[in-house]
Tab-separated table of N, CA and C in Angstrom:
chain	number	residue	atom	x	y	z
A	1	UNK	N	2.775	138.688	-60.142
A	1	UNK	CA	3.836	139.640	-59.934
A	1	UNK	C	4.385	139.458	-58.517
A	2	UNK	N	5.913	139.352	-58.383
A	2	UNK	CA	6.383	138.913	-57.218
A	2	UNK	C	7.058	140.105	-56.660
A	3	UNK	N	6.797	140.999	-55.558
A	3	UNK	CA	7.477	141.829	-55.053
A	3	UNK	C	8.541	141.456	-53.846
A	4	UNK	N	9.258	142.315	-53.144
A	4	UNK	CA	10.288	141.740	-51.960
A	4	UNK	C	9.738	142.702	-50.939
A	5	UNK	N	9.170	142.293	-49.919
A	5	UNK	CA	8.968	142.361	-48.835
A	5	UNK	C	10.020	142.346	-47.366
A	6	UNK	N	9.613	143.407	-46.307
A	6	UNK	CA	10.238	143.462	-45.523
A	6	UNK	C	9.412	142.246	-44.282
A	7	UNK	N	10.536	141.226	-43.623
A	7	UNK	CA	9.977	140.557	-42.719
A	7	UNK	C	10.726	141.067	-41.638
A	8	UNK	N	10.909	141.161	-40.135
A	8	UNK	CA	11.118	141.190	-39.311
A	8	UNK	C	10.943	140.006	-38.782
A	9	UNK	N	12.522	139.286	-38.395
A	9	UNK	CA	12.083	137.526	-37.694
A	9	UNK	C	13.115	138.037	-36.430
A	10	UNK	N	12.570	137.101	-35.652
A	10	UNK	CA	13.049	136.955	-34.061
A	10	UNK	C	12.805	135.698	-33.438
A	11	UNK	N	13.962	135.386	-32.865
A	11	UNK	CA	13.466	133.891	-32.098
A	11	UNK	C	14.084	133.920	-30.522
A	12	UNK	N	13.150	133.685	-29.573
A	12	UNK	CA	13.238	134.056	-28.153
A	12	UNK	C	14.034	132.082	-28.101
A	13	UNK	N	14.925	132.420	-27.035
A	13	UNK	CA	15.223	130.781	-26.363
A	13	UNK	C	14.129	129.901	-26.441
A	14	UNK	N	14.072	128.818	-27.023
A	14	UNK	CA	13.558	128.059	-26.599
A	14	UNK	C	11.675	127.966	-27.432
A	15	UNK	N	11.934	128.655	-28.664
A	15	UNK	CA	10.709	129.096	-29.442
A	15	UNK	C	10.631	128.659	-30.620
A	16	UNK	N	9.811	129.168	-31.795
A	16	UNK	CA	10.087	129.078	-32.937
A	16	UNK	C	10.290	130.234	-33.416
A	17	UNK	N	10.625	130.239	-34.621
A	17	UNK	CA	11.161	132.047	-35.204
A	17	UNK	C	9.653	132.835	-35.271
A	18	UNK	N	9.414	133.897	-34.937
A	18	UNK	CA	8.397	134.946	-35.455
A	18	UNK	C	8.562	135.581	-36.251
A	19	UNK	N	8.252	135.939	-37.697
A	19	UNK	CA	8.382	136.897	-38.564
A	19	UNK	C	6.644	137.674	-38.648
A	20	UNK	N	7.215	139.013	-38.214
A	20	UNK	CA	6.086	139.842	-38.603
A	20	UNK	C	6.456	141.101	-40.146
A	21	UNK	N	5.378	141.141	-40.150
A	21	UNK	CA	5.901	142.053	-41.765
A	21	UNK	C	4.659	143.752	-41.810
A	22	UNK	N	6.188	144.264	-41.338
A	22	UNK	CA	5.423	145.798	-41.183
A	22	UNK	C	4.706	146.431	-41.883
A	23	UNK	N	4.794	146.564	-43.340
A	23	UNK	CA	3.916	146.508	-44.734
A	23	UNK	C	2.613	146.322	-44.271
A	24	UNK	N	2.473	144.760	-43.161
A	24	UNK	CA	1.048	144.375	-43.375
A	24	UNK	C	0.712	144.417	-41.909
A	25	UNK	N	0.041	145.462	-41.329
A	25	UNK	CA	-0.190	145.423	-40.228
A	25	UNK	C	-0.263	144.343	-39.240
A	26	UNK	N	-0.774	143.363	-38.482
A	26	UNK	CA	-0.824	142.504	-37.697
A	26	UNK	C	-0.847	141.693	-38.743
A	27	UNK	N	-0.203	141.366	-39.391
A	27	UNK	CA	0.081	140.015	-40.234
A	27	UNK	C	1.391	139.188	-39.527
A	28	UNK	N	1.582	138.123	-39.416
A	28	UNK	CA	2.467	137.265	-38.451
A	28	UNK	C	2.126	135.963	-38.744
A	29	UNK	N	3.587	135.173	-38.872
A	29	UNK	CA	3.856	134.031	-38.845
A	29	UNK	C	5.104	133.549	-37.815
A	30	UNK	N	4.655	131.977	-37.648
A	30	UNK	CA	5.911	131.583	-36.923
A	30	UNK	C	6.456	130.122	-37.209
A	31	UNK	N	7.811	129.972	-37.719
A	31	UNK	CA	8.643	128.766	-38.491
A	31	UNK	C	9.480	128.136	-37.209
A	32	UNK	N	9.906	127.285	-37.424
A	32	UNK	CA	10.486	126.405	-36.444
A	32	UNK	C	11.983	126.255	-37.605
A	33	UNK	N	12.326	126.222	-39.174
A	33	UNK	CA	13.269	126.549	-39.177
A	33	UNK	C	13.490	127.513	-40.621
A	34	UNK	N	14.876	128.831	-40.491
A	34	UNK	CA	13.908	129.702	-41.376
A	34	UNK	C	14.301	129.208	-42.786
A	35	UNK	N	14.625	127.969	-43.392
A	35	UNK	CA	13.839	127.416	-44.622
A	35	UNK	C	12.375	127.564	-44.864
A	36	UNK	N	11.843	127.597	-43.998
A	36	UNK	CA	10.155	127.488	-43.940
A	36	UNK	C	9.391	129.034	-44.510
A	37	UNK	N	10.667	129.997	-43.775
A	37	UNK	CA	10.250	131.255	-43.618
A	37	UNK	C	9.311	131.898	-45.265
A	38	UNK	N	10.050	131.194	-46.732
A	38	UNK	CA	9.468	131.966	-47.545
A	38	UNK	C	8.104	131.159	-48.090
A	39	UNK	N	7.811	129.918	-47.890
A	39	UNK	CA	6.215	129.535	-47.739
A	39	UNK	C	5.249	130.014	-46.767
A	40	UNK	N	5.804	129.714	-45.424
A	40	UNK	CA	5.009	130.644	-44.495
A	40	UNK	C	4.700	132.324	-44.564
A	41	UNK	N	5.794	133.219	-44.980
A	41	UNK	CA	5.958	134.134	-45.404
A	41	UNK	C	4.466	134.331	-46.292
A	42	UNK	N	4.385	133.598	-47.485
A	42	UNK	CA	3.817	133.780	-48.485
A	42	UNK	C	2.050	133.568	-47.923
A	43	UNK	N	1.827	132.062	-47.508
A	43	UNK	CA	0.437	132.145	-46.879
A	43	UNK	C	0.186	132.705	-45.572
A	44	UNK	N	1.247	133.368	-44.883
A	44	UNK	CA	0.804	134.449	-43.982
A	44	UNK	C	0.028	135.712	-44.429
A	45	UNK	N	0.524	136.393	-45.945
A	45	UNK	CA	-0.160	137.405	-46.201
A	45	UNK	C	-1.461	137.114	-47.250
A	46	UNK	N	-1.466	136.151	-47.660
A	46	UNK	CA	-2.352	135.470	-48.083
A	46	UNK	C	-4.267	135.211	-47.419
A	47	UNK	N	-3.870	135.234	-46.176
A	47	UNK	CA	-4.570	134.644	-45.351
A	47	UNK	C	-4.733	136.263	-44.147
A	48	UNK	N	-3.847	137.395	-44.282
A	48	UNK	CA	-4.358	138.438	-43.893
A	48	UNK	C	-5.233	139.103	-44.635
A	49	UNK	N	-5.250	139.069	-46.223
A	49	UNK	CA	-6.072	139.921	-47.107
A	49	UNK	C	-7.504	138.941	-47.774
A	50	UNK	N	-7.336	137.879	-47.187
A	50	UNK	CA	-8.297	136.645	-47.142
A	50	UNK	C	-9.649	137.363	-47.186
A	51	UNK	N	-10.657	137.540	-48.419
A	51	UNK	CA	-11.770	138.126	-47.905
A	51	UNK	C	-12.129	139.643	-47.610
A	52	UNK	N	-10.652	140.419	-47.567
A	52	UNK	CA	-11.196	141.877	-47.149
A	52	UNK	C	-10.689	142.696	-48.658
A	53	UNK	N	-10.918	143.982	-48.472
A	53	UNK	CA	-11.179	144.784	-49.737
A	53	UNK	C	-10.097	145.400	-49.270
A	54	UNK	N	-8.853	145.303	-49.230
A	54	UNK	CA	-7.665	146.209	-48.748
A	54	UNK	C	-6.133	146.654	-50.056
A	55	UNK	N	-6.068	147.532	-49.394
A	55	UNK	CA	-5.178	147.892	-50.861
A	55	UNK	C	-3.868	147.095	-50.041
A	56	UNK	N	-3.387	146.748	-51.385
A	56	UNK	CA	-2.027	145.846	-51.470
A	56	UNK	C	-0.959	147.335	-51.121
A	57	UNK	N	-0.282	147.295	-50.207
A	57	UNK	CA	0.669	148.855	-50.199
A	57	UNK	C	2.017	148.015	-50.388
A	58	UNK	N	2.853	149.046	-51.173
A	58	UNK	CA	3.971	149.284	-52.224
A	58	UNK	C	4.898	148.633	-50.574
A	59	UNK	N	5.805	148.251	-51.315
A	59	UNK	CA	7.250	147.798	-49.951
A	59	UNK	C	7.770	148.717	-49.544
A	60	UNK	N	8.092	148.920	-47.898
A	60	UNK	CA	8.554	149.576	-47.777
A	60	UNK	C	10.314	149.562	-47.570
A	61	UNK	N	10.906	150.596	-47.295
A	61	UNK	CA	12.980	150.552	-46.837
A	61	UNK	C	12.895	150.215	-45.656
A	62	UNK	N	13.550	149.388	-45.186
A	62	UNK	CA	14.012	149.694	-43.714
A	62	UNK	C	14.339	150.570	-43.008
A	63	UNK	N	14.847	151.430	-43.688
A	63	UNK	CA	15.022	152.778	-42.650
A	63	UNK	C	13.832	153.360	-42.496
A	64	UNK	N	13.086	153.017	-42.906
A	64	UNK	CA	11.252	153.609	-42.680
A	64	UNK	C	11.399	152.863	-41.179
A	65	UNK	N	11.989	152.037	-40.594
A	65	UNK	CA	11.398	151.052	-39.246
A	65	UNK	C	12.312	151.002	-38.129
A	66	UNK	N	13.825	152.124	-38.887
A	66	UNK	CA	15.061	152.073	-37.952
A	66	UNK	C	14.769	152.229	-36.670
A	67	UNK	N	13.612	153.445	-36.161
A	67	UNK	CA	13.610	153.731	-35.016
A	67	UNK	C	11.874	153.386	-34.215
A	68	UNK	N	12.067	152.102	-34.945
A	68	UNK	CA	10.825	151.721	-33.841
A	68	UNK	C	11.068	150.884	-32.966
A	69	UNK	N	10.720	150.448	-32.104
A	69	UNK	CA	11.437	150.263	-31.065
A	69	UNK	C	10.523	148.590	-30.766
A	70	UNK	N	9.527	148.113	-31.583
A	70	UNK	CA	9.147	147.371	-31.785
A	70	UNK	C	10.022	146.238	-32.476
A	71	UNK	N	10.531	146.627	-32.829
A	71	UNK	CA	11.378	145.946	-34.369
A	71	UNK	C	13.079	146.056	-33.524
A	72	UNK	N	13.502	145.371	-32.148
A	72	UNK	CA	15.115	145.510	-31.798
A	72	UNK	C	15.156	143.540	-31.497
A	73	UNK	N	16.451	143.328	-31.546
A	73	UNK	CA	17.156	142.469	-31.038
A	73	UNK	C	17.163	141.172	-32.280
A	74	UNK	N	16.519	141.404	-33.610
A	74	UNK	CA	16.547	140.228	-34.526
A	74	UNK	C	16.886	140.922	-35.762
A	75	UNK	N	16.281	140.346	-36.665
A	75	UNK	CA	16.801	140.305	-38.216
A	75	UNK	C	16.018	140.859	-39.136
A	76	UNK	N	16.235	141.811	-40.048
A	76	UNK	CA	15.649	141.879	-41.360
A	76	UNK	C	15.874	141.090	-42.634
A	77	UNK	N	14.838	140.754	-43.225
A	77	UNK	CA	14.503	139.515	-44.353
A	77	UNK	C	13.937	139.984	-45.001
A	78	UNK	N	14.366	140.021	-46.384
A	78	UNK	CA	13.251	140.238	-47.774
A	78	UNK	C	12.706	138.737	-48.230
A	79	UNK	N	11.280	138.975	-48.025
A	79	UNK	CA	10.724	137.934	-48.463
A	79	UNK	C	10.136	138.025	-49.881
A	80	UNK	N	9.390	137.392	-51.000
A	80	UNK	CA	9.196	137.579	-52.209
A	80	UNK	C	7.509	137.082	-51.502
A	81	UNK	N	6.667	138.250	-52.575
A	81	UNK	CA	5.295	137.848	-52.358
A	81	UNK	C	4.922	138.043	-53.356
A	82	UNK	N	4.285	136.640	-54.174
A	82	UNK	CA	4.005	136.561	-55.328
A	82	UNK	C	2.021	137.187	-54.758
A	83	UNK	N	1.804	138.837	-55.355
A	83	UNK	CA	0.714	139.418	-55.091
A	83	UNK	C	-0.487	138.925	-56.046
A	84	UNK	N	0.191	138.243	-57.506
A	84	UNK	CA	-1.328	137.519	-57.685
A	84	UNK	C	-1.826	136.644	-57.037
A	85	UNK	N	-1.543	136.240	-56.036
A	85	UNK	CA	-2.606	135.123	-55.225
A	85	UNK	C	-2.620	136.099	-53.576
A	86	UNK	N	-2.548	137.194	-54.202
A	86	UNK	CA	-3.528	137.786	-52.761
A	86	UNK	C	-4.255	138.943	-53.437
A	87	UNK	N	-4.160	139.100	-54.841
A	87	UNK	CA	-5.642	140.413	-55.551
A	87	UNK	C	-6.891	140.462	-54.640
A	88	UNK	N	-7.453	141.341	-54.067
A	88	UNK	CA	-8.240	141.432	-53.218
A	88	UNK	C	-9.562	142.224	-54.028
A	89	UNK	N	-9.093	142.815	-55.688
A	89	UNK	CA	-10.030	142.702	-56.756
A	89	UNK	C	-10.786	141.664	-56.917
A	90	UNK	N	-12.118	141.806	-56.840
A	90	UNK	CA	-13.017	140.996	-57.190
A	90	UNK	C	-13.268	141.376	-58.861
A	91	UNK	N	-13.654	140.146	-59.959
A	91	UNK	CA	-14.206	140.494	-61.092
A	91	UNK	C	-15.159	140.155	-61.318
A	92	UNK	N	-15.932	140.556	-61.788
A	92	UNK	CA	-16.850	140.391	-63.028
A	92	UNK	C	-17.451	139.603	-63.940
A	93	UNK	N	-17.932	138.426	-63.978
A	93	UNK	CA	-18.106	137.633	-64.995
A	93	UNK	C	-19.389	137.395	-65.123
A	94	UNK	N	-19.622	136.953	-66.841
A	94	UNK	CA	-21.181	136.271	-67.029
A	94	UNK	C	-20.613	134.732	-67.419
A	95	UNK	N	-21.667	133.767	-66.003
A	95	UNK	CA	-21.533	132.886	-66.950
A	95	UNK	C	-22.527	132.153	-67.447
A	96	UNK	N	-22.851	130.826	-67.921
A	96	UNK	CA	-24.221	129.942	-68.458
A	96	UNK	C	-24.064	128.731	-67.568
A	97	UNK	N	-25.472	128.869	-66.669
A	97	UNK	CA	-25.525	127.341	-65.582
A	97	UNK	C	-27.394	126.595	-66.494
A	98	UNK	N	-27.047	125.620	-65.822
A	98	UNK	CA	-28.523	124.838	-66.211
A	98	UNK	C	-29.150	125.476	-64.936
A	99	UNK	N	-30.639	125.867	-65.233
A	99	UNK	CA	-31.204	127.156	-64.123
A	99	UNK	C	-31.788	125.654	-63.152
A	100	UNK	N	-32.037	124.105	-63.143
A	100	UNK	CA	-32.190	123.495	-62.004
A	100	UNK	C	-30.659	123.751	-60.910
A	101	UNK	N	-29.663	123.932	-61.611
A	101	UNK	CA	-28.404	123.973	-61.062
A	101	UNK	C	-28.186	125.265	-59.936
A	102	UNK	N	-28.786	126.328	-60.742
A	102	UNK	CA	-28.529	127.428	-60.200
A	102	UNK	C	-29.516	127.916	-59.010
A	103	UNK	N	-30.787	127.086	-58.856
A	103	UNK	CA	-31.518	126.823	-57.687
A	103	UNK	C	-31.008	125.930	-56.820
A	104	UNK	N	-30.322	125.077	-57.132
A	104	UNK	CA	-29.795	124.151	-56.018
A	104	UNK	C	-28.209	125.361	-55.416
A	105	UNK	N	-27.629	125.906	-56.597
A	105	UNK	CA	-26.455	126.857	-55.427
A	105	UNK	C	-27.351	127.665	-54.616
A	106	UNK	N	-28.275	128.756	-55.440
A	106	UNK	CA	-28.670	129.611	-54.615
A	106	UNK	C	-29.566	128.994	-53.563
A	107	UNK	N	-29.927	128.047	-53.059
A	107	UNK	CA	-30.780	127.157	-52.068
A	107	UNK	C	-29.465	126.865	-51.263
A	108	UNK	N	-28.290	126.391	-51.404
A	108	UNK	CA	-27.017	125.824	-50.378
A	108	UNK	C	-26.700	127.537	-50.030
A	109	UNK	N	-26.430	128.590	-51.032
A	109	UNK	CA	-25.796	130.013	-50.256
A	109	UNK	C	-26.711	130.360	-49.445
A	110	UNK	N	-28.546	130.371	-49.638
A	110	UNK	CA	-29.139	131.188	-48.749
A	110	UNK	C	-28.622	129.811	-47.172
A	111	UNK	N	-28.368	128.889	-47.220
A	111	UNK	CA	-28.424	127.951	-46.235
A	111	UNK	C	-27.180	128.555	-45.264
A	112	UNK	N	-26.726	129.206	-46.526
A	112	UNK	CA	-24.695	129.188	-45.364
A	112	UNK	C	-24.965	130.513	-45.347
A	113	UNK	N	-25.910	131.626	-45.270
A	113	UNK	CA	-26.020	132.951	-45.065
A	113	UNK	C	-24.260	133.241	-45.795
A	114	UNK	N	-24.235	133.187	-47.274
A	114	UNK	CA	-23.719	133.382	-48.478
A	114	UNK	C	-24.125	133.911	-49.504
A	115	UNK	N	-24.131	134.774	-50.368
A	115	UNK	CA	-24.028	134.913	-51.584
A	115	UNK	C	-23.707	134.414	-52.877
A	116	UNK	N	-24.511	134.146	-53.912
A	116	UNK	CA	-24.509	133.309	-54.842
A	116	UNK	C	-22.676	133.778	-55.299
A	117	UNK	N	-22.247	134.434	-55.273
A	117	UNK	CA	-20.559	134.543	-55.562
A	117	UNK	C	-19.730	133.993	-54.975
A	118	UNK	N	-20.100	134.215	-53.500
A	118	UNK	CA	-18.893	133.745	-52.094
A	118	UNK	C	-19.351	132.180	-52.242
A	119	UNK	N	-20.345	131.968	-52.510
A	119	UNK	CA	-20.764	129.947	-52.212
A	119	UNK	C	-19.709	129.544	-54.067
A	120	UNK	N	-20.056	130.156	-55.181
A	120	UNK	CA	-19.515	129.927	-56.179
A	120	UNK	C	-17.889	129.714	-55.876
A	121	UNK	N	-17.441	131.281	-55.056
A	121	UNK	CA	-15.754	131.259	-55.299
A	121	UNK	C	-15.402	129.621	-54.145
A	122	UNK	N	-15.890	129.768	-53.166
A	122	UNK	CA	-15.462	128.886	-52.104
A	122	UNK	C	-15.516	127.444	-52.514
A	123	UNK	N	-16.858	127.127	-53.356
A	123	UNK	CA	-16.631	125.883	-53.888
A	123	UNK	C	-15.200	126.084	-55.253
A	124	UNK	N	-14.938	126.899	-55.588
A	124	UNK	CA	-14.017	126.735	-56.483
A	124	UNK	C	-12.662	126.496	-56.038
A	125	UNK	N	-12.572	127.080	-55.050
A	125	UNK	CA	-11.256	126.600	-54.582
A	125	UNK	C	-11.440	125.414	-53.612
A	126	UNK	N	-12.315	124.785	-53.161
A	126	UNK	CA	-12.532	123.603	-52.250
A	126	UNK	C	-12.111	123.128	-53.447
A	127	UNK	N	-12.538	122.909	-54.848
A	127	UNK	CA	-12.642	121.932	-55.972
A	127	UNK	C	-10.669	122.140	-56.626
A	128	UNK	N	-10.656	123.267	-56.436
A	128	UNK	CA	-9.116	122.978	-57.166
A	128	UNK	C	-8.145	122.609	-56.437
A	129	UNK	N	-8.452	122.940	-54.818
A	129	UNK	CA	-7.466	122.413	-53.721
A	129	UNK	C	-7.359	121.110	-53.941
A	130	UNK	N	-8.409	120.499	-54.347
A	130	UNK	CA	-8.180	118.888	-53.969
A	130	UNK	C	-7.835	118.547	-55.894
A	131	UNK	N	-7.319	119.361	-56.730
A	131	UNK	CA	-6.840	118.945	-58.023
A	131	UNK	C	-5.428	118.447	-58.311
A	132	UNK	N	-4.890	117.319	-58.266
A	132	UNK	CA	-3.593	117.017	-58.361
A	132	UNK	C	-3.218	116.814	-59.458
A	133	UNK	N	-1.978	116.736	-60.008
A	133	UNK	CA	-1.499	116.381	-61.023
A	133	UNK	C	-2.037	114.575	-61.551
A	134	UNK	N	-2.274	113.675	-60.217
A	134	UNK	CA	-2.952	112.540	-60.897
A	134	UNK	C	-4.356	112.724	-61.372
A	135	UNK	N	-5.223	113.585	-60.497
A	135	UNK	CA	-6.010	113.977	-61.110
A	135	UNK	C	-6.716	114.448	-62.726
A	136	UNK	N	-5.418	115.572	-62.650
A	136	UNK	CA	-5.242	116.100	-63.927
A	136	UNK	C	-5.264	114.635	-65.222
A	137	UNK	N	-4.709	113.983	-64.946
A	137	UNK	CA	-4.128	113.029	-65.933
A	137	UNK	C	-5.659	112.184	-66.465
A	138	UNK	N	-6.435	111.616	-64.687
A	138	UNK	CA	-7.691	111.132	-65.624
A	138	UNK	C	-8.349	111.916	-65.989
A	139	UNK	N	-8.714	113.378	-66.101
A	139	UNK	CA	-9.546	114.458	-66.695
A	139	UNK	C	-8.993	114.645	-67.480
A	140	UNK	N	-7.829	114.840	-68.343
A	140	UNK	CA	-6.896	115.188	-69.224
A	140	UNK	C	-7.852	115.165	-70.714
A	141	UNK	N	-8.669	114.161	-70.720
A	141	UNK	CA	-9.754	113.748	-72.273
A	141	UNK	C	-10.498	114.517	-72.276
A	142	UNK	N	-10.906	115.641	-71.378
A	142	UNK	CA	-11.914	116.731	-71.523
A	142	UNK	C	-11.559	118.093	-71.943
A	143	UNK	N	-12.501	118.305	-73.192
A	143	UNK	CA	-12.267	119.615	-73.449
A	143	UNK	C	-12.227	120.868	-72.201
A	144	UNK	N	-11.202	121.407	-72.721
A	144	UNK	CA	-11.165	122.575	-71.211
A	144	UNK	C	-12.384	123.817	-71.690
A	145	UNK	N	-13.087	123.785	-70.466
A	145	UNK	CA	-14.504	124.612	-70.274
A	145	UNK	C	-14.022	126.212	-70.969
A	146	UNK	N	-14.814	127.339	-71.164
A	146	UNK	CA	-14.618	128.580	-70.870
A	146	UNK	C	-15.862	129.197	-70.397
């Protein structure tokens, strides 16, 4: 689900642009040109709710920010923040490991002072970060897991 977000961008002489986004308390990014602004935008808030248990809060108007005095001399920007890739819901799942398997994770989490979940999620995204579409293509012959 993609909502529109308020950014606040500013660029001093001789800088790159700053967009901060009042919605998200000390959340801040900075683009060099504002094409950049709605990727950066996006893993800026991404990377504020990274890990913490925080409620996602509703967008706010600009006239909620007319008279702060924080927010003079630049621009207001609606940015789009696609909020399923910042759910800060954790779920629930059962799944089936081979139990030599599941001594070798829980032996690497107690190592990284981790939890058999946080060592699970972190390798999951180490493993899909590096999944490309060529990738995809030689795995393509495998039944997809559930």
């Amino acid at each position: 689900m993609t909502m529109h977000y308020l950014a606040y961008i500013h660029k001093d002489p001789d800088s790159a642009w700053s967009a901060t986004f009042p919605d998200f308390p000390g959340c801040f990014t900075a683009v060099d040109t504002i094409d950049d602004l709605p990727r950066m935008a996006q893993e800026a808030v991404e990377v504020h709710f990274e890990g913490e248990d925080l409620p996602i809060p509703r967008p706010s108007a600009p006239e909620n920010w007319a008279d702060d005095e924080r927010f003079t001399g630049g621009y207001w920007v609606l940015v789009d923040i696609d909020l399923s890739r910042i759910s800060t819901k954790s779920v629930r799942l059962n799944i089936s490991l081979p139990e030599y398997l599941v001594g070798r994770i829980d032996a690497e989490a107690n190592a990284r002072h981790l939890s058999r979940s946080a060592f699970l999620a972190l390798a999951a995204e180490r493993e899909m970060s590096g999944y490309s579409p060529a990738t995809r293509a030689k795995t393509s012959s495998r039944a997809p897991r559930r």
